[in-house]
């Protein structure tokens, strides 16, 4: 795990939906998440900046799924062959949707969705993204979900579908060509 105290370890039993930055898993986090953690620590934690009345610095509330769950998803569902093939984006996305996420991740996501019913942006935060000279902006898919259904099960299913789709997008033609 990244040795970084800019976020709280997600705990579905004690999750507070007002936590600004939580992480699910023990793996690494990607470029966007690291950048937001940096902002949280260095800008939001700066007492001098907080005293300037005309400047307000905020980060979006977020929960990051660490890379260990992605790696496990790929291996458990034997997805590398299709992911690295010349199959169409649709074929890859369909295969990923049929994959199973780990029980631990499912439990944590269920805990998250039970506390959050505002719109969600599910997006990648690749280790390769936002490199100094090779930005990945727009290469992977962002999936917006309204998360406003009254039924918690429906909101949960939409979140799972979105995560699997974003995982698949790392292997779409646009990403491979890049």
Steps between C-alpha positions, in 0.01 A plus 500: 500500500615854435644637821278804496290643782287721279203265510314278741489124463145414395313295759143416404407450866607850595484688170396860540356630174656836580857361487674694223743234381486128569669202340374145458779244476869480571649557157631812335291792385532674166594844375173685552455365851860583591455852367186553705671356809785747445254790478324385814824479696686803373228748416214412728743435783671838462383731780624810314286422195192441716539852638478667156136594463483511119646153443305182550660166420289184501535149369205283405401238752636172370558136568783332311506129420867400519678306229503173692130454423556568129783246491288242681203562267719448193662181631195338659290549187782408258454825308850572373463297180186683384626831635823484302337361186378691195138445607264796467432731792148356523626142527753600766241699696253209491761254624595733786134541599477123542797501738460476876647754742645376827265446793698753706466771236130423451442534874682832516319636195168392652594689816592804294183504292285460811632836624533693174213586267642794309630482140826312457780522246672165468836548333841348471801625684771308321856484626600622152260789486606858526866422448706813453536480122229252404161596643226239470215754509195355330656162418298294746126524546323688776160360585251741657219344698210699649489278809159642582284189485302433815592134485846442650542175303457687170754765604741223602464313168560822303816568700632147438422528127677836483813369673523201267451724197774737613729202563426378145571843352867461590508246216281677244649582161557865589711405803693232311571739212624761742 
